[in-house]
mmCIF file of C-alpha atoms in Angstrom:
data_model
loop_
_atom_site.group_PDB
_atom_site.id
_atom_site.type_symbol
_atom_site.label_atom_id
_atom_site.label_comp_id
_atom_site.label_asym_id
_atom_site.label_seq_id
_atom_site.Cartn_x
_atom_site.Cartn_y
_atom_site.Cartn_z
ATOM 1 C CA UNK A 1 98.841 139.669 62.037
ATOM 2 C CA UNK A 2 95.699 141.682 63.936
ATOM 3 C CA UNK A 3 93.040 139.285 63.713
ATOM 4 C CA UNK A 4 92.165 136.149 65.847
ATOM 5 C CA UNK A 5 94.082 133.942 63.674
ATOM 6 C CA UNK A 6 97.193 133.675 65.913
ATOM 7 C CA UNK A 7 94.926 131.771 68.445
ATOM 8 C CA UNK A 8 94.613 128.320 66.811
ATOM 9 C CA UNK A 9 98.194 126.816 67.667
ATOM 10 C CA UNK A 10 96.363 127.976 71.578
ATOM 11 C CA UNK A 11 95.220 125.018 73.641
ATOM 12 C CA UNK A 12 92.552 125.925 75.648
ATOM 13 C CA UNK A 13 93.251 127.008 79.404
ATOM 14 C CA UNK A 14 92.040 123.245 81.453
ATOM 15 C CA UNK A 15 92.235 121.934 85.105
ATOM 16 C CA UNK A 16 91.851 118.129 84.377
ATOM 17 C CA UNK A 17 89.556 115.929 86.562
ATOM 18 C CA UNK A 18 91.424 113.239 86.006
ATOM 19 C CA UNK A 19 95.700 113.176 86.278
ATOM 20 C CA UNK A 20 96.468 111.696 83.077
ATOM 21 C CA UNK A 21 98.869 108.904 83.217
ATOM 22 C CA UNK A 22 102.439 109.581 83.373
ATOM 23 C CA UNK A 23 105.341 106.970 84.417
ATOM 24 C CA UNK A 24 108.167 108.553 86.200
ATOM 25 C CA UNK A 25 111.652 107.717 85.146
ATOM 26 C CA UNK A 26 113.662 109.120 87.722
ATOM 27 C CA UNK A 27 113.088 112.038 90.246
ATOM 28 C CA UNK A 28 111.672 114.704 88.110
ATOM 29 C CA UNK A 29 107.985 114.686 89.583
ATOM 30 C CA UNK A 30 109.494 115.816 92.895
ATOM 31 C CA UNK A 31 111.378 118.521 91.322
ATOM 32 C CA UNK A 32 108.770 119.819 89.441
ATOM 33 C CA UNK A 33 106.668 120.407 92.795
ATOM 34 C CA UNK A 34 109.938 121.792 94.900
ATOM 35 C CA UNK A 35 110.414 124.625 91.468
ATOM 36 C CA UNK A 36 106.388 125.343 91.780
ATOM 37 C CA UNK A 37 106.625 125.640 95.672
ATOM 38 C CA UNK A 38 109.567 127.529 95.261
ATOM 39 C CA UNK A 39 107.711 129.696 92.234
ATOM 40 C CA UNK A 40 111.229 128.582 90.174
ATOM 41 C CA UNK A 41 110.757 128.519 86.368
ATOM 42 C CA UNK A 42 111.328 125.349 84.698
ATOM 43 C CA UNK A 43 113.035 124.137 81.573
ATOM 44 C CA UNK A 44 112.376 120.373 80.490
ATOM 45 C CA UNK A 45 114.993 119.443 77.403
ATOM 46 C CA UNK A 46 114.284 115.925 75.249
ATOM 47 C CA UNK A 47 113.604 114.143 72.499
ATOM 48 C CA UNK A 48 110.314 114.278 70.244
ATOM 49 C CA UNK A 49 107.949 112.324 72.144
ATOM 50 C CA UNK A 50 109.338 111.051 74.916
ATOM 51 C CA UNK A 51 106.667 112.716 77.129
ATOM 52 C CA UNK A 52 107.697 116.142 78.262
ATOM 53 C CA UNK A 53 103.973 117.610 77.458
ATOM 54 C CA UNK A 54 102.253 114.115 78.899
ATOM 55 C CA UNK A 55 104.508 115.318 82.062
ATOM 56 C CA UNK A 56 103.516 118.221 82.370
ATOM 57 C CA UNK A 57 99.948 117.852 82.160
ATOM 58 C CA UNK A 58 100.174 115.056 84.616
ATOM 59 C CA UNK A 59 101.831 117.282 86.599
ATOM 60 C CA UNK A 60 99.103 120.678 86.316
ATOM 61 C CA UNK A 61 96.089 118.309 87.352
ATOM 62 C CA UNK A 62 98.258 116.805 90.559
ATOM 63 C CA UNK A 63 98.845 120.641 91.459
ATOM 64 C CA UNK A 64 95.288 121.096 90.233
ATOM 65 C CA UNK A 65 95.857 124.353 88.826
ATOM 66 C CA UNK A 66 95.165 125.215 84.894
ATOM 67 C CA UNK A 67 96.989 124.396 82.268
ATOM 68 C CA UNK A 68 97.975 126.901 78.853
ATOM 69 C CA UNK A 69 99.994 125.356 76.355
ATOM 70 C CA UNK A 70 101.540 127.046 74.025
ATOM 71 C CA UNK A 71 103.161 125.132 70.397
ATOM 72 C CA UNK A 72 105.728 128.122 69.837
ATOM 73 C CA UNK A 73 106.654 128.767 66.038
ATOM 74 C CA UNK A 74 109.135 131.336 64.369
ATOM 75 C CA UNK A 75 106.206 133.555 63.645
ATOM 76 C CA UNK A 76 105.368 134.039 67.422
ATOM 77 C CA UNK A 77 105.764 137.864 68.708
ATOM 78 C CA UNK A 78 105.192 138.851 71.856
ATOM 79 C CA UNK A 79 102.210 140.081 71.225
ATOM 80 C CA UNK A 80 100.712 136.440 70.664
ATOM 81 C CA UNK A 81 102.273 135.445 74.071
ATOM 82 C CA UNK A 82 101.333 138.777 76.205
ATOM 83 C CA UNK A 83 98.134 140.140 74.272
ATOM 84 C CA UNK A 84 97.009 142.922 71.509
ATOM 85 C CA UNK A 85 94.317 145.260 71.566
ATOM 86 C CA UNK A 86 91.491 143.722 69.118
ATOM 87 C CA UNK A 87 88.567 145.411 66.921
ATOM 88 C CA UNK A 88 84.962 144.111 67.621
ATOM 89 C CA UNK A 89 81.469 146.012 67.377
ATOM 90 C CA UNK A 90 83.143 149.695 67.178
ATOM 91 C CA UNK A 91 85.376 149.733 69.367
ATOM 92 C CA UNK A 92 88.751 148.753 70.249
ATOM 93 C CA UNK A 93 89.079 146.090 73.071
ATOM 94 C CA UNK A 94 92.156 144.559 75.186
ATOM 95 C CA UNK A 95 92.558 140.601 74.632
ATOM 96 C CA UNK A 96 95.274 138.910 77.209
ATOM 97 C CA UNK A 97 97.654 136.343 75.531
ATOM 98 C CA UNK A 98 98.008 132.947 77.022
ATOM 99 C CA UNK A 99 101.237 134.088 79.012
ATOM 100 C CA UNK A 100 98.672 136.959 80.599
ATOM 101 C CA UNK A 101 96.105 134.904 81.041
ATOM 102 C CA UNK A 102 98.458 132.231 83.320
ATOM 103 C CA UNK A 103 99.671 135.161 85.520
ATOM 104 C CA UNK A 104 95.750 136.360 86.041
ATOM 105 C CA UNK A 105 94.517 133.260 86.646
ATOM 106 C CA UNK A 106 97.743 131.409 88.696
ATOM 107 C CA UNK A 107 97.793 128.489 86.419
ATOM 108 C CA UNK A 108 100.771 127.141 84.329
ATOM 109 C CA UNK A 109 101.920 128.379 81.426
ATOM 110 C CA UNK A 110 103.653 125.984 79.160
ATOM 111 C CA UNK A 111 105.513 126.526 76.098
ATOM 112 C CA UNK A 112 106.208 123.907 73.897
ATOM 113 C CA UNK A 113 109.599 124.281 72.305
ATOM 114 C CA UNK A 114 110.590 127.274 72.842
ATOM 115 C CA UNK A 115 113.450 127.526 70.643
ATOM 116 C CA UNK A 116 111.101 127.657 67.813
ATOM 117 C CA UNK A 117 109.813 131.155 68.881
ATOM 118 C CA UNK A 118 112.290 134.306 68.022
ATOM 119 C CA UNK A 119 114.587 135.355 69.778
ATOM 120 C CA UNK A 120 113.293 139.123 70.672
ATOM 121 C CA UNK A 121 110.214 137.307 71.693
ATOM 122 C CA UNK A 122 111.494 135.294 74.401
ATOM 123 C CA UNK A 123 112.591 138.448 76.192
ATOM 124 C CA UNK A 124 109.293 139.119 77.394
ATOM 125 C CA UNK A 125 110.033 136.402 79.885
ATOM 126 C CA UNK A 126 112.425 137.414 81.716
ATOM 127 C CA UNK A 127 111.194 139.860 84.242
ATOM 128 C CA UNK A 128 108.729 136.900 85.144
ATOM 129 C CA UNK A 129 111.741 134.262 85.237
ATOM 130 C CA UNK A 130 113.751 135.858 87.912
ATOM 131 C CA UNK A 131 112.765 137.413 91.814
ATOM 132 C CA UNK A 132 110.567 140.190 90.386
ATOM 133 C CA UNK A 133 108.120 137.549 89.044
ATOM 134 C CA UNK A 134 106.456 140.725 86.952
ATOM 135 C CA UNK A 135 104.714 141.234 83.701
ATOM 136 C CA UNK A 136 104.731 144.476 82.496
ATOM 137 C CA UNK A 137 101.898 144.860 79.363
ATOM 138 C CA UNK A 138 103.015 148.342 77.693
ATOM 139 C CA UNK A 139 100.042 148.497 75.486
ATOM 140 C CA UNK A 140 97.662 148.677 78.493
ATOM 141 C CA UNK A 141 100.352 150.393 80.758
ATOM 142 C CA UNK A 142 99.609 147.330 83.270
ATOM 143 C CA UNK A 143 102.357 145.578 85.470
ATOM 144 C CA UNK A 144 100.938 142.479 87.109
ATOM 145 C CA UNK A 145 102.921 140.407 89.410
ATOM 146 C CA UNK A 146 102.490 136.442 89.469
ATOM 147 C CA UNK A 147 100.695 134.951 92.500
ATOM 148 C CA UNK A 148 102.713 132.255 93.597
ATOM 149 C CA UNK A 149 100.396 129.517 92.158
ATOM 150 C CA UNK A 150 101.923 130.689 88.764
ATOM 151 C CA UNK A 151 104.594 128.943 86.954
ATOM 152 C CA UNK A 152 106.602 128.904 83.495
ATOM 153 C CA UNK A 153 107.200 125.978 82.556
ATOM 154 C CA UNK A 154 109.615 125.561 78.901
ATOM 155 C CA UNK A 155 110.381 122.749 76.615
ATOM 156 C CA UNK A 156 112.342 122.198 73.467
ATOM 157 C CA UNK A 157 114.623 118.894 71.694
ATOM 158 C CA UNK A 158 118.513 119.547 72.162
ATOM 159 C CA UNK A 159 118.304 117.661 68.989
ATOM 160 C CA UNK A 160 117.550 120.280 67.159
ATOM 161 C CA UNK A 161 119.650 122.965 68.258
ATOM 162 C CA UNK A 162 121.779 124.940 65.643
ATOM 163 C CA UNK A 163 123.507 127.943 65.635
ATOM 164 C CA UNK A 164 120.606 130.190 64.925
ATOM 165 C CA UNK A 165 118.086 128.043 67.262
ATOM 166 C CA UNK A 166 118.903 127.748 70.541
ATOM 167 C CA UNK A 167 118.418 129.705 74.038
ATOM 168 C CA UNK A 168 120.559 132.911 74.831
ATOM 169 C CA UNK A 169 122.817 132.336 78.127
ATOM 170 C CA UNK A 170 120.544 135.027 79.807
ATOM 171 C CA UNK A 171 117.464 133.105 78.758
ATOM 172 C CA UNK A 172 118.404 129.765 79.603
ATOM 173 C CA UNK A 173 120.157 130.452 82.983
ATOM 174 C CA UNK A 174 117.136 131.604 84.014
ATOM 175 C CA UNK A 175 115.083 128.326 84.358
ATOM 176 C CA UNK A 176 115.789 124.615 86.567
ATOM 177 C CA UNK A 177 116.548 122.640 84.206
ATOM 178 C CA UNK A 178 115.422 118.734 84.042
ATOM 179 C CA UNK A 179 117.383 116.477 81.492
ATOM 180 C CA UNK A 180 114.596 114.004 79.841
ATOM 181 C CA UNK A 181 115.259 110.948 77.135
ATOM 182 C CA UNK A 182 113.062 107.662 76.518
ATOM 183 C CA UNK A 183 112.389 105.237 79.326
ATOM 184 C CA UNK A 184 114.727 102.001 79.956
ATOM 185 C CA UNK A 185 113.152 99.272 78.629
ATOM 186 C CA UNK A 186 111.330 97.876 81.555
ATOM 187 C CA UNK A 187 109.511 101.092 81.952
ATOM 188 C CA UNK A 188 108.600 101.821 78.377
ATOM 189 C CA UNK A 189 107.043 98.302 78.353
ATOM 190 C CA UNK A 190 105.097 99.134 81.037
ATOM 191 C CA UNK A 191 103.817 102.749 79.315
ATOM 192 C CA UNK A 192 102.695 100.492 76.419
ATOM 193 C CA UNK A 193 101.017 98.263 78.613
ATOM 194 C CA UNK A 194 98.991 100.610 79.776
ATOM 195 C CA UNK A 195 98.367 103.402 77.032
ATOM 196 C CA UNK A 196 96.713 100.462 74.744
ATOM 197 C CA UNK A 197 96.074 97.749 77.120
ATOM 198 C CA UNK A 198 98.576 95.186 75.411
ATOM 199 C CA UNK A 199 100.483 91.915 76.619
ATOM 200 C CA UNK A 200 104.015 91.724 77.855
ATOM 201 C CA UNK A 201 105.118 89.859 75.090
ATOM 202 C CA UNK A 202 103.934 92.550 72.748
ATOM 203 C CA UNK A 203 104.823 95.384 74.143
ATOM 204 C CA UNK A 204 108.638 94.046 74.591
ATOM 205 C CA UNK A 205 108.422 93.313 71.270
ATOM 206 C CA UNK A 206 107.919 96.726 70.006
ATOM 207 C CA UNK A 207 110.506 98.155 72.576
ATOM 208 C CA UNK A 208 112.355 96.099 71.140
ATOM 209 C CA UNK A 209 112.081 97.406 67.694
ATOM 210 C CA UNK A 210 111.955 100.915 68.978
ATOM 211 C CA UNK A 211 115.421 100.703 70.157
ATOM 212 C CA UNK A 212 116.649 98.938 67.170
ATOM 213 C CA UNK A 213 115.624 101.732 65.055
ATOM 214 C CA UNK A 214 117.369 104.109 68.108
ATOM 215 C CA UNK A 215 120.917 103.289 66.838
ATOM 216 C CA UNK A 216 120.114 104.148 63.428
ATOM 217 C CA UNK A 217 119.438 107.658 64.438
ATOM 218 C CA UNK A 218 122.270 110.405 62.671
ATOM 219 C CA UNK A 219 122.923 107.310 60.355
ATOM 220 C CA UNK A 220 120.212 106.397 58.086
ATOM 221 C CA UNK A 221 117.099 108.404 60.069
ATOM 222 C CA UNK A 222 117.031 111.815 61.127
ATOM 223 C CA UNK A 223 114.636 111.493 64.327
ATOM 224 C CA UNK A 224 114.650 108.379 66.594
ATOM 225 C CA UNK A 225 111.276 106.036 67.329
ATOM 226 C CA UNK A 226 110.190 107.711 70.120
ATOM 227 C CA UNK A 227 107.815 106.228 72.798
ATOM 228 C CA UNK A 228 104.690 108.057 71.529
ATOM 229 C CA UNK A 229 105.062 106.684 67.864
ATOM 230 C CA UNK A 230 105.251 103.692 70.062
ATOM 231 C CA UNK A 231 102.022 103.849 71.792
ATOM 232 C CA UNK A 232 100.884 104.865 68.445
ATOM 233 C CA UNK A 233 101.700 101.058 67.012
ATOM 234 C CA UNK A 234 100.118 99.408 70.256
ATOM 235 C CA UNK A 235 96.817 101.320 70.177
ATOM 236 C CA UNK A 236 96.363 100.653 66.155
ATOM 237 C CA UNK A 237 97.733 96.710 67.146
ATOM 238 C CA UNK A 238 95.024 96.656 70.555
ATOM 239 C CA UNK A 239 92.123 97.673 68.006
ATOM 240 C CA UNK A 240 92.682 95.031 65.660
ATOM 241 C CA UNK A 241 95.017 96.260 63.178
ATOM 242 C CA UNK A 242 97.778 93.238 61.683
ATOM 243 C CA UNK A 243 101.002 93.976 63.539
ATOM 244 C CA UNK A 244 103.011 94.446 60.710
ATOM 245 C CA UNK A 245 100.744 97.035 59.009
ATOM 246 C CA UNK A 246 100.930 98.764 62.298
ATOM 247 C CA UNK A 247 104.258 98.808 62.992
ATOM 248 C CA UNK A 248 104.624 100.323 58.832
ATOM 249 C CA UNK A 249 101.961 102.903 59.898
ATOM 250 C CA UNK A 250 103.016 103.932 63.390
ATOM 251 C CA UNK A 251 106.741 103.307 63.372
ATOM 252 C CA UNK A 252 108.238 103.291 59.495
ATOM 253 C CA UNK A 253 106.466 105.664 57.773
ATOM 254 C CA UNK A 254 106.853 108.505 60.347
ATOM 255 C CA UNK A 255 110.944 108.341 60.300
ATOM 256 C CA UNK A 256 111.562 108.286 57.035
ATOM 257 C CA UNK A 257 110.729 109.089 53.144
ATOM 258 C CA UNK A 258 113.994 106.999 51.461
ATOM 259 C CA UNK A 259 112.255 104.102 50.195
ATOM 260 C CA UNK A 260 115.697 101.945 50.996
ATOM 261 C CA UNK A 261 115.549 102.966 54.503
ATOM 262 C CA UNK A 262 111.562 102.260 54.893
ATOM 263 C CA UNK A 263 112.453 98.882 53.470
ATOM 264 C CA UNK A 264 115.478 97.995 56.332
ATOM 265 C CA UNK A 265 113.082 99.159 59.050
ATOM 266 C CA UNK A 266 110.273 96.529 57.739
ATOM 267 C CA UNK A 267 113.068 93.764 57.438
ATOM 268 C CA UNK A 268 113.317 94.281 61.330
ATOM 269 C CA UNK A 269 109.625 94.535 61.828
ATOM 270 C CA UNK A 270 109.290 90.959 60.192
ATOM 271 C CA UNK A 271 112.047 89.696 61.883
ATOM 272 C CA UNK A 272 110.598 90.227 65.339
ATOM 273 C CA UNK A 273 106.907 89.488 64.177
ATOM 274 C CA UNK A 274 107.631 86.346 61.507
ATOM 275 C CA UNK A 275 104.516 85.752 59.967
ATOM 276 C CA UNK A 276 102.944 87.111 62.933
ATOM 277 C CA UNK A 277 98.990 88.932 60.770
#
C-alpha cells in the first residue's frame, strides 16, 4: 500500500508521566534494565494477556524514555517498520517508520508479536540486533546508528507457534529472552485488587475461576482466561455490574463460541458465586 493507511495499527510515540502499574512476578524488571544498559535486544514470550505490553510500558516510563508500539500483522513490510517516501502538495517527501523513528529519537521500539509479521520483514532487524546496532534506510541512502538509549524490545505467544509462524534461529538468537506466564495466585489477586479496586474475597474468587477454566485449555477451549480478561470481570463487577453477568461478559464469552462449552464455564461461575446478583 502507498498511502497513510498502514499507520493506524501505530500507537503513538509517548513518555508516560505516570509508570503504569505493573506487579513483578519474578526477576524480569531487573533484566529488562541490565539488556537496556547493556543496549541488548529483548524478546518477552507468553500467553495472551498475561501482561507483556503492561510490562513494557511500565518499564519505558521507569527508564523515562518513549515508547512505539507496534501490533505486527502478516501484511507488515519493511517499509511500514523502516519508512516510504510519501506524496503530499507536489512533491515527494521521506516519512520514517516507527522502527526509524525509535533509533532518531532513542526511545523503545516495541513490537507486539512479532511472529505475526513475515518473515523477509523481520530481517530488517538484524543489523540493529547485534554489535553494529545500525539501520541502514536504502531508499534515502541513510545509515543511522542507535544511541544507546535505544532498544528493541519483541513479543509474541509460544502458543501459537506453527510451522510456518515462528522466529528463524538467526532471528531469535539474536534477542535475551524472558520466559512470561500468568501470576501465582497470590499475586494475580493482588493485580485484581488493584486494577478495579475489589475485595479479597472477590478477587480470589475470580482467580479462582480463572484457573479452573486454565485446565480446560487444548481440551474444550482454545485460549486460556488470561489475567486481563480477568481485570476485565472485576472492573465491569467494581462498577456495578451482577457478578454473574460479568463473569459471562468478561470471562465466557471471550473463550469460546460452542454453546455446550459456554454453558460448563457458567456452571462454574454459579458454583463459586451461588445466587450471588
Amino acid at each position: 500500500m502507498n498511502d497513510l493507511s498502514h499507520q493506524a495499527f501505530l500507537a503513538p510515540t509517548s513518555v508516560a508521566t505516570e509508570i503504569p502499574f505493573y506487579q513483578p512476578v519474578g526477576n524480569e524488571c531487573t533484566l529488562f534494565e541490565l539488556a537496556y544498559q547493556r543496549q541488548l535486544p529483548l524478546l518477552i514470550k507468553g500467553p495472551t494477556g498475561c501482561g507483556k505490553t503492561r510490562f513494557v510500558a511500565h518499564m519505558a516510563a521507569k527508564l523515562a524514555r518513549p515508547l512505539i508500539t507496534v501490533a505486527c500483522h502478516d501484511d507488515l513490510t519493511a517499509a511500514d517498520l523502516v519508512g516510504r517516501h510519501l506524496i503530499g502538495d507536489g512533491e515527494t517527501i521521506w516519512s520514517d517508520g516507527p522502527l526509524t523513528r525509535a533509533v532518531r529519537q532513542g526511545g523503545i521500539c516495541y513490537l507486539d508479536e512479532i511472529v505475526e509479521a513475515r518473515k523477509d520483514t523481520t530481517v530488517v532487524l538484524h543489523p540493529l540486533t547485534d554489535d553494529r546496532r545500525i539501520l541502514p534506510i536504502e531508499r534515502t541512502g541513510e545509515e543511522l546508528t542507535a544511541p544507546d538509549e535505544f532498544m528493541l524490545v519483541v513479543s509474541y505467544n509460544p502458543g501459537y507457534q506453527n510451522l510456518l509462524k515462528n522466529l528463524k534461529p538467526s532471528t531469535r538468537q539474536r534477542f535475551l529472552a524472558i520466559q512470561f506466564d500468568y501470576p501465582n495466585a497470590e499475586l494475580e489477586q493482588s493485580i485484581l485488587m488493584k486494577e478495579a479496586g475489589i475485595d479479597l474475597s472477590l478477587a480470589t474468587r475470580l482467580v479462582d475461576i480463572a484457573r479452573r477454566f486454565r485446565q480446560l485449555k487444548q481440551h474444550d477451549l482454545d485460549e486460556a482466561a488470561s489475567t486481563r480478561l480477568l481485570v476485565y470481570a472485576a472492573n465491569l463487577i467494581a462498577a456495578g455490574c451482577p457478578v454473574v453477568e460479568a463473569c459471562a461478559a468478561a470471562l465466557v464469552e471471550p473463550l469460546s463460541d460452542d454453546l455446550d462449552t459456554i454453558t460448563a464455564l457458567m456452571e462454574v461461575v454459579k458454583l463459586h458465586f451461588g445466587s450471588t446478583k
